[in-house]
Every structure is written in C-alpha cells, then in structure tokens.
C-alpha cells in the first residue's frame, strides 16, 4: 500500500512515540496506570449508578470505617503540614497522574507504594509488587486501596491479567461479576498473600501518622 508523504511522517511519529513509551515507562508504572484507570472508571460508575454497582453495597457501607482510612484522609489533606514527615518516610512527589497530590515511595527493588489524593476522586493507595525471583506464579501483583469497600487486586502473568474488585477490606466479598476473574486470580495468588500486601498499606499509614503525632492519641 502506498502512503503519502504526510501519512509516512505520521506513521514515523507514532512509531517514534511507541519506542519512547517502551523505553521510558517501567513495568510497575504501566501496571499502576492500568490500576488508576480502572479505579477512575469504578468511581465514575459509582457516582452515576450509586449502589447498583454492588447489590450488597448497603450492607457493606453500614460497617464502621477502619481508623486507617480516616488517618490517610487527614494526612493527605494536610500534606503541606506533614511534608517533612512524608519525605523522612521515603515519599516523594511524582508527576504524570491526574490527582491533586501524587506521592511515591520505593520500598525496595520489588515494591513501590503510591499515595494519591484528589478533591473529586478521593484518596487512593496503590502497592505494586514485582518479584525478582524466578518461577513465581505471577509477574506482578498490584493492590489499589480506594476505600474499605473498594479494593482492586490485579495479578499479571505473561499475557494473562486478572482483576478482582473486593468489597470488604478482609477480602471476604467481591463483585459478583468477578467470579471467573477471582477463580483465575486464585491460581496465581491467594487471600493470605493479598491480605499480607494490604497490611503493608495499614502499617505504612499508621507509621506516618505516628510520626506526625496523629492516631488514637493524637487526634
């Protein structure tokens, strides 16, 4: 097929951008963007349809909110006041995300934690885990914690990617539409491992809050 000179330039530009995309973005950031997009879609869906996203939502939302979510909300809302504490704990601002506040901490070569806050989208914590050892069941595991009733877990192995939206922070309930995804996810990981990664979120927030003089005694 013959292309015009203008079309050739357009194709060359796209190919150049694709090469830059492949070189610049790390796998963990790629996974994060997918998680953020998914979380954004879910939040927009909830705003439009309310409890229709989950027939059990009314029962779930009646449970008291765990303190860690209130602490996260306060810490991120007052980031300007607690910036030094965040930095001392390893968090640095990052660009390129559609949130009012975007922070990242690299725990080690395998794990990174992102904290996001937005006046419209609320708070979001994303934990990315990419194991370096060989023969692991998955290439990456990501947990996006939006609220106690909305936690998204994604495991990726090769070209496979399985995502489940959990409706409780103890991972005892998930969207009915995700049954097949849940069964596939459980072939790559299990609830104990997911819970262990989630607990990193709780510990992280609690430690920052303690350094900021917040928590049960500092409110």
PDB file of C-alpha atoms in Angstrom, residues 3-215:
ATOM      1  CA  UNK A   3       1.361   6.205   1.597  1.00  0.00           C
ATOM      2  CA  UNK A   4       1.537   9.931   1.008  1.00  0.00           C
ATOM      3  CA  UNK A   5       4.484  11.855   2.457  1.00  0.00           C
ATOM      4  CA  UNK A   6       2.196  13.269   5.148  1.00  0.00           C
ATOM      5  CA  UNK A   7       0.962   9.798   6.076  1.00  0.00           C
ATOM      6  CA  UNK A   8       4.549   8.480   6.233  1.00  0.00           C
ATOM      7  CA  UNK A   9       5.527  11.265   8.626  1.00  0.00           C
ATOM      8  CA  UNK A  10       2.519  10.458  10.770  1.00  0.00           C
ATOM      9  CA  UNK A  11       3.423   6.777  10.885  1.00  0.00           C
ATOM     10  CA  UNK A  12       7.050   7.598  11.722  1.00  0.00           C
ATOM     11  CA  UNK A  13       5.897   9.850  14.550  1.00  0.00           C
ATOM     12  CA  UNK A  14       3.665   7.156  16.025  1.00  0.00           C
ATOM     13  CA  UNK A  15       6.450   4.565  15.818  1.00  0.00           C
ATOM     14  CA  UNK A  16       8.872   7.008  17.454  1.00  0.00           C
ATOM     15  CA  UNK A  17       6.411   7.673  20.297  1.00  0.00           C
ATOM     16  CA  UNK A  18       5.883   3.949  20.767  1.00  0.00           C
ATOM     17  CA  UNK A  19       9.637   3.399  21.095  1.00  0.00           C
ATOM     18  CA  UNK A  20       9.870   6.159  23.696  1.00  0.00           C
ATOM     19  CA  UNK A  21       6.916   4.707  25.553  1.00  0.00           C
ATOM     20  CA  UNK A  22       8.539   1.264  25.730  1.00  0.00           C
ATOM     21  CA  UNK A  23      11.863   2.645  26.921  1.00  0.00           C
ATOM     22  CA  UNK A  24      10.702   5.200  29.484  1.00  0.00           C
ATOM     23  CA  UNK A  25       7.864   3.527  31.352  1.00  0.00           C
ATOM     24  CA  UNK A  26       8.818   0.831  33.836  1.00  0.00           C
ATOM     25  CA  UNK A  27       6.562  -2.231  34.123  1.00  0.00           C
ATOM     26  CA  UNK A  28       5.410  -1.141  37.576  1.00  0.00           C
ATOM     27  CA  UNK A  29       4.309   2.251  36.305  1.00  0.00           C
ATOM     28  CA  UNK A  30       2.468   0.597  33.433  1.00  0.00           C
ATOM     29  CA  UNK A  31       0.555  -1.572  35.872  1.00  0.00           C
ATOM     30  CA  UNK A  32      -0.174   1.463  38.034  1.00  0.00           C
ATOM     31  CA  UNK A  33      -1.662   3.400  35.157  1.00  0.00           C
ATOM     32  CA  UNK A  34      -3.967   0.485  34.391  1.00  0.00           C
ATOM     33  CA  UNK A  35      -4.990   0.366  38.052  1.00  0.00           C
ATOM     34  CA  UNK A  36      -5.590   4.109  38.176  1.00  0.00           C
ATOM     35  CA  UNK A  37      -7.693   3.978  35.028  1.00  0.00           C
ATOM     36  CA  UNK A  38      -9.729   1.108  36.449  1.00  0.00           C
ATOM     37  CA  UNK A  39     -10.194   2.911  39.764  1.00  0.00           C
ATOM     38  CA  UNK A  40     -11.262   6.085  37.935  1.00  0.00           C
ATOM     39  CA  UNK A  41     -13.846   4.157  35.910  1.00  0.00           C
ATOM     40  CA  UNK A  42     -15.205   2.454  39.036  1.00  0.00           C
ATOM     41  CA  UNK A  43     -15.503   5.764  40.891  1.00  0.00           C
ATOM     42  CA  UNK A  44     -17.304   7.363  37.962  1.00  0.00           C
ATOM     43  CA  UNK A  45     -19.603   4.351  37.747  1.00  0.00           C
ATOM     44  CA  UNK A  46     -20.401   4.593  41.443  1.00  0.00           C
ATOM     45  CA  UNK A  47     -21.145   8.307  41.134  1.00  0.00           C
ATOM     46  CA  UNK A  48     -23.574   7.640  38.285  1.00  0.00           C
ATOM     47  CA  UNK A  49     -25.274   4.446  39.430  1.00  0.00           C
ATOM     48  CA  UNK A  50     -24.833   4.504  43.190  1.00  0.00           C
ATOM     49  CA  UNK A  51     -25.382   1.132  44.848  1.00  0.00           C
ATOM     50  CA  UNK A  52     -26.199  -0.542  41.534  1.00  0.00           C
ATOM     51  CA  UNK A  53     -22.522  -1.420  41.179  1.00  0.00           C
ATOM     52  CA  UNK A  54     -22.947  -3.835  44.093  1.00  0.00           C
ATOM     53  CA  UNK A  55     -26.246  -5.299  45.315  1.00  0.00           C
ATOM     54  CA  UNK A  56     -24.658  -5.788  48.757  1.00  0.00           C
ATOM     55  CA  UNK A  57     -23.275  -2.240  48.995  1.00  0.00           C
ATOM     56  CA  UNK A  58     -25.837  -1.058  51.554  1.00  0.00           C
ATOM     57  CA  UNK A  59     -24.901  -3.817  53.991  1.00  0.00           C
ATOM     58  CA  UNK A  60     -21.194  -3.238  53.424  1.00  0.00           C
ATOM     59  CA  UNK A  61     -21.263   0.526  53.910  1.00  0.00           C
ATOM     60  CA  UNK A  62     -23.047   0.183  57.257  1.00  0.00           C
ATOM     61  CA  UNK A  63     -19.848  -1.180  58.801  1.00  0.00           C
ATOM     62  CA  UNK A  64     -17.687   1.373  60.609  1.00  0.00           C
ATOM     63  CA  UNK A  65     -14.749   2.684  58.635  1.00  0.00           C
ATOM     64  CA  UNK A  66     -11.382   1.422  59.905  1.00  0.00           C
ATOM     65  CA  UNK A  67      -9.321   4.191  61.512  1.00  0.00           C
ATOM     66  CA  UNK A  68      -6.539   3.831  58.957  1.00  0.00           C
ATOM     67  CA  UNK A  69      -8.741   5.333  56.223  1.00  0.00           C
ATOM     68  CA  UNK A  70      -9.549   8.392  58.334  1.00  0.00           C
ATOM     69  CA  UNK A  71      -5.841   8.765  59.098  1.00  0.00           C
ATOM     70  CA  UNK A  72      -4.933   8.550  55.412  1.00  0.00           C
ATOM     71  CA  UNK A  73      -7.580  11.151  54.566  1.00  0.00           C
ATOM     72  CA  UNK A  74      -6.247  13.568  57.173  1.00  0.00           C
ATOM     73  CA  UNK A  75      -2.577  13.016  56.328  1.00  0.00           C
ATOM     74  CA  UNK A  76      -3.044  13.588  52.609  1.00  0.00           C
ATOM     75  CA  UNK A  77      -5.417  16.515  53.114  1.00  0.00           C
ATOM     76  CA  UNK A  78      -2.807  18.209  55.316  1.00  0.00           C
ATOM     77  CA  UNK A  79       0.205  17.121  53.256  1.00  0.00           C
ATOM     78  CA  UNK A  80       1.635  20.633  53.324  1.00  0.00           C
ATOM     79  CA  UNK A  81       1.780  20.440  57.096  1.00  0.00           C
ATOM     80  CA  UNK A  82       3.268  16.927  57.163  1.00  0.00           C
ATOM     81  CA  UNK A  83       5.501  17.087  54.080  1.00  0.00           C
ATOM     82  CA  UNK A  84       8.717  16.680  56.069  1.00  0.00           C
ATOM     83  CA  UNK A  85       7.376  13.563  57.782  1.00  0.00           C
ATOM     84  CA  UNK A  86       6.356  12.083  54.429  1.00  0.00           C
ATOM     85  CA  UNK A  87       9.787  12.809  52.980  1.00  0.00           C
ATOM     86  CA  UNK A  88      11.530  11.331  56.013  1.00  0.00           C
ATOM     87  CA  UNK A  89       9.486   8.174  55.469  1.00  0.00           C
ATOM     88  CA  UNK A  90      10.604   7.950  51.847  1.00  0.00           C
ATOM     89  CA  UNK A  91       7.728   9.590  49.951  1.00  0.00           C
ATOM     90  CA  UNK A  92       8.441  11.991  47.119  1.00  0.00           C
ATOM     91  CA  UNK A  93       6.042  13.875  44.806  1.00  0.00           C
ATOM     92  CA  UNK A  94       5.678  12.388  41.308  1.00  0.00           C
ATOM     93  CA  UNK A  95       4.247  13.887  38.139  1.00  0.00           C
ATOM     94  CA  UNK A  96       2.120  12.465  35.371  1.00  0.00           C
ATOM     95  CA  UNK A  97      -1.014  11.470  37.257  1.00  0.00           C
ATOM     96  CA  UNK A  98      -4.436  13.129  37.250  1.00  0.00           C
ATOM     97  CA  UNK A  99      -4.578  13.674  41.002  1.00  0.00           C
ATOM     98  CA  UNK A 100      -4.147  16.844  43.046  1.00  0.00           C
ATOM     99  CA  UNK A 101      -1.447  15.067  45.073  1.00  0.00           C
ATOM    100  CA  UNK A 102       0.712  12.159  43.872  1.00  0.00           C
ATOM    101  CA  UNK A 103       3.405  10.611  46.075  1.00  0.00           C
ATOM    102  CA  UNK A 104       5.657   7.581  45.616  1.00  0.00           C
ATOM    103  CA  UNK A 105       7.909   5.562  47.901  1.00  0.00           C
ATOM    104  CA  UNK A 106      10.257   2.867  46.628  1.00  0.00           C
ATOM    105  CA  UNK A 107      10.377   0.240  49.365  1.00  0.00           C
ATOM    106  CA  UNK A 108      12.946  -1.964  47.620  1.00  0.00           C
ATOM    107  CA  UNK A 109      13.691  -3.387  44.170  1.00  0.00           C
ATOM    108  CA  UNK A 110      10.430  -5.356  44.295  1.00  0.00           C
ATOM    109  CA  UNK A 111       7.892  -2.998  45.853  1.00  0.00           C
ATOM    110  CA  UNK A 112       6.709   0.575  45.452  1.00  0.00           C
ATOM    111  CA  UNK A 113       3.840   2.402  47.171  1.00  0.00           C
ATOM    112  CA  UNK A 114       1.868   5.304  45.710  1.00  0.00           C
ATOM    113  CA  UNK A 115      -0.399   7.666  47.643  1.00  0.00           C
ATOM    114  CA  UNK A 116      -2.916   9.805  45.752  1.00  0.00           C
ATOM    115  CA  UNK A 117      -5.415  12.409  46.882  1.00  0.00           C
ATOM    116  CA  UNK A 118      -7.907  14.418  44.867  1.00  0.00           C
ATOM    117  CA  UNK A 119     -10.774  16.706  45.811  1.00  0.00           C
ATOM    118  CA  UNK A 120     -13.103  14.808  43.454  1.00  0.00           C
ATOM    119  CA  UNK A 121     -11.630  11.293  43.295  1.00  0.00           C
ATOM    120  CA  UNK A 122     -10.772  10.999  46.981  1.00  0.00           C
ATOM    121  CA  UNK A 123      -7.795   9.019  48.272  1.00  0.00           C
ATOM    122  CA  UNK A 124      -6.103   6.049  46.634  1.00  0.00           C
ATOM    123  CA  UNK A 125      -3.160   3.896  47.693  1.00  0.00           C
ATOM    124  CA  UNK A 126      -1.525   1.596  45.145  1.00  0.00           C
ATOM    125  CA  UNK A 127       1.012  -1.059  46.135  1.00  0.00           C
ATOM    126  CA  UNK A 128       2.975  -2.625  43.279  1.00  0.00           C
ATOM    127  CA  UNK A 129       4.916  -5.816  43.910  1.00  0.00           C
ATOM    128  CA  UNK A 130       7.149  -7.251  41.180  1.00  0.00           C
ATOM    129  CA  UNK A 131       9.038 -10.319  42.461  1.00  0.00           C
ATOM    130  CA  UNK A 132      12.591 -10.701  41.205  1.00  0.00           C
ATOM    131  CA  UNK A 133      12.958 -14.405  41.940  1.00  0.00           C
ATOM    132  CA  UNK A 134      12.334 -16.879  39.143  1.00  0.00           C
ATOM    133  CA  UNK A 135       9.475 -19.371  38.878  1.00  0.00           C
ATOM    134  CA  UNK A 136       6.938 -17.202  40.699  1.00  0.00           C
ATOM    135  CA  UNK A 137       3.263 -17.767  39.792  1.00  0.00           C
ATOM    136  CA  UNK A 138       2.844 -14.127  38.710  1.00  0.00           C
ATOM    137  CA  UNK A 139       4.992 -11.377  37.210  1.00  0.00           C
ATOM    138  CA  UNK A 140       3.355  -8.620  39.226  1.00  0.00           C
ATOM    139  CA  UNK A 141       0.747  -8.084  41.930  1.00  0.00           C
ATOM    140  CA  UNK A 142      -0.955  -4.720  42.420  1.00  0.00           C
ATOM    141  CA  UNK A 143      -3.438  -3.656  45.071  1.00  0.00           C
ATOM    142  CA  UNK A 144      -5.347  -0.387  44.723  1.00  0.00           C
ATOM    143  CA  UNK A 145      -6.992   0.638  48.014  1.00  0.00           C
ATOM    144  CA  UNK A 146      -9.689   3.238  47.422  1.00  0.00           C
ATOM    145  CA  UNK A 147     -11.946   2.632  50.426  1.00  0.00           C
ATOM    146  CA  UNK A 148     -12.795  -0.235  52.832  1.00  0.00           C
ATOM    147  CA  UNK A 149     -15.489  -1.239  50.339  1.00  0.00           C
ATOM    148  CA  UNK A 150     -13.480  -0.827  47.149  1.00  0.00           C
ATOM    149  CA  UNK A 151     -10.111  -2.590  46.840  1.00  0.00           C
ATOM    150  CA  UNK A 152      -8.917  -3.703  43.421  1.00  0.00           C
ATOM    151  CA  UNK A 153      -6.404  -6.531  43.089  1.00  0.00           C
ATOM    152  CA  UNK A 154      -4.615  -7.341  39.839  1.00  0.00           C
ATOM    153  CA  UNK A 155      -2.156 -10.162  39.173  1.00  0.00           C
ATOM    154  CA  UNK A 156      -0.337 -10.478  35.881  1.00  0.00           C
ATOM    155  CA  UNK A 157       1.478 -13.486  34.471  1.00  0.00           C
ATOM    156  CA  UNK A 158       2.823 -13.127  30.951  1.00  0.00           C
ATOM    157  CA  UNK A 159      -0.066 -12.023  28.766  1.00  0.00           C
ATOM    158  CA  UNK A 160      -2.591 -13.018  31.450  1.00  0.00           C
ATOM    159  CA  UNK A 161      -4.053 -10.293  33.655  1.00  0.00           C
ATOM    160  CA  UNK A 162      -6.767 -10.919  36.242  1.00  0.00           C
ATOM    161  CA  UNK A 163      -8.502  -8.162  38.202  1.00  0.00           C
ATOM    162  CA  UNK A 164     -10.981  -8.523  41.058  1.00  0.00           C
ATOM    163  CA  UNK A 165     -12.861  -5.763  42.882  1.00  0.00           C
ATOM    164  CA  UNK A 166     -13.196  -6.669  46.556  1.00  0.00           C
ATOM    165  CA  UNK A 167     -15.999  -5.088  48.581  1.00  0.00           C
ATOM    166  CA  UNK A 168     -14.524  -5.596  52.051  1.00  0.00           C
ATOM    167  CA  UNK A 169     -11.047  -4.950  53.401  1.00  0.00           C
ATOM    168  CA  UNK A 170     -10.867  -8.507  54.761  1.00  0.00           C
ATOM    169  CA  UNK A 171     -11.330  -9.755  51.158  1.00  0.00           C
ATOM    170  CA  UNK A 172     -14.318 -11.904  52.096  1.00  0.00           C
ATOM    171  CA  UNK A 173     -16.580 -10.380  49.441  1.00  0.00           C
ATOM    172  CA  UNK A 174     -16.122  -9.350  45.832  1.00  0.00           C
ATOM    173  CA  UNK A 175     -18.254  -8.185  42.907  1.00  0.00           C
ATOM    174  CA  UNK A 176     -20.479 -10.966  41.638  1.00  0.00           C
ATOM    175  CA  UNK A 177     -19.350 -10.156  38.081  1.00  0.00           C
ATOM    176  CA  UNK A 178     -15.780 -11.021  39.079  1.00  0.00           C
ATOM    177  CA  UNK A 179     -16.339 -14.698  39.891  1.00  0.00           C
ATOM    178  CA  UNK A 180     -14.381 -16.003  36.891  1.00  0.00           C
ATOM    179  CA  UNK A 181     -11.650 -13.433  37.475  1.00  0.00           C
ATOM    180  CA  UNK A 182     -11.485 -14.417  41.146  1.00  0.00           C
ATOM    181  CA  UNK A 183     -11.015 -18.095  40.299  1.00  0.00           C
ATOM    182  CA  UNK A 184      -8.239 -17.194  37.844  1.00  0.00           C
ATOM    183  CA  UNK A 185      -6.647 -14.826  40.360  1.00  0.00           C
ATOM    184  CA  UNK A 186      -6.548 -17.555  42.998  1.00  0.00           C
ATOM    185  CA  UNK A 187      -4.454 -19.694  40.637  1.00  0.00           C
ATOM    186  CA  UNK A 188      -1.746 -17.025  40.787  1.00  0.00           C
ATOM    187  CA  UNK A 189      -2.000 -15.939  44.415  1.00  0.00           C
ATOM    188  CA  UNK A 190      -4.223 -16.453  47.484  1.00  0.00           C
ATOM    189  CA  UNK A 191      -6.134 -14.427  50.069  1.00  0.00           C
ATOM    190  CA  UNK A 192      -3.353 -14.734  52.658  1.00  0.00           C
ATOM    191  CA  UNK A 193      -0.826 -13.140  50.317  1.00  0.00           C
ATOM    192  CA  UNK A 194      -3.277 -10.426  49.243  1.00  0.00           C
ATOM    193  CA  UNK A 195      -4.033  -9.687  52.892  1.00  0.00           C
ATOM    194  CA  UNK A 196      -0.318  -9.504  53.697  1.00  0.00           C
ATOM    195  CA  UNK A 197       0.211  -6.888  50.974  1.00  0.00           C
ATOM    196  CA  UNK A 198      -2.863  -4.954  52.122  1.00  0.00           C
ATOM    197  CA  UNK A 199      -1.498  -4.888  55.677  1.00  0.00           C
ATOM    198  CA  UNK A 200       1.550  -3.055  54.324  1.00  0.00           C
ATOM    199  CA  UNK A 201      -0.852  -0.217  53.462  1.00  0.00           C
ATOM    200  CA  UNK A 202      -2.226  -0.141  57.022  1.00  0.00           C
ATOM    201  CA  UNK A 203       1.236  -0.280  58.593  1.00  0.00           C
ATOM    202  CA  UNK A 204       2.554   2.421  56.266  1.00  0.00           C
ATOM    203  CA  UNK A 205      -0.229   4.869  57.084  1.00  0.00           C
ATOM    204  CA  UNK A 206      -0.069   4.094  60.812  1.00  0.00           C
ATOM    205  CA  UNK A 207       3.679   4.719  60.927  1.00  0.00           C
ATOM    206  CA  UNK A 208       3.395   8.043  59.125  1.00  0.00           C
ATOM    207  CA  UNK A 209       0.518   9.075  61.399  1.00  0.00           C
ATOM    208  CA  UNK A 210       2.562   8.195  64.467  1.00  0.00           C
ATOM    209  CA  UNK A 211       5.483  10.292  63.192  1.00  0.00           C
ATOM    210  CA  UNK A 212       3.042  13.168  62.652  1.00  0.00           C
ATOM    211  CA  UNK A 213       1.622  12.851  66.152  1.00  0.00           C
ATOM    212  CA  UNK A 214      -1.726  11.535  64.945  1.00  0.00           C
ATOM    213  CA  UNK A 215      -3.588   8.305  65.629  1.00  0.00           C
TER     214      UNK A 215
END
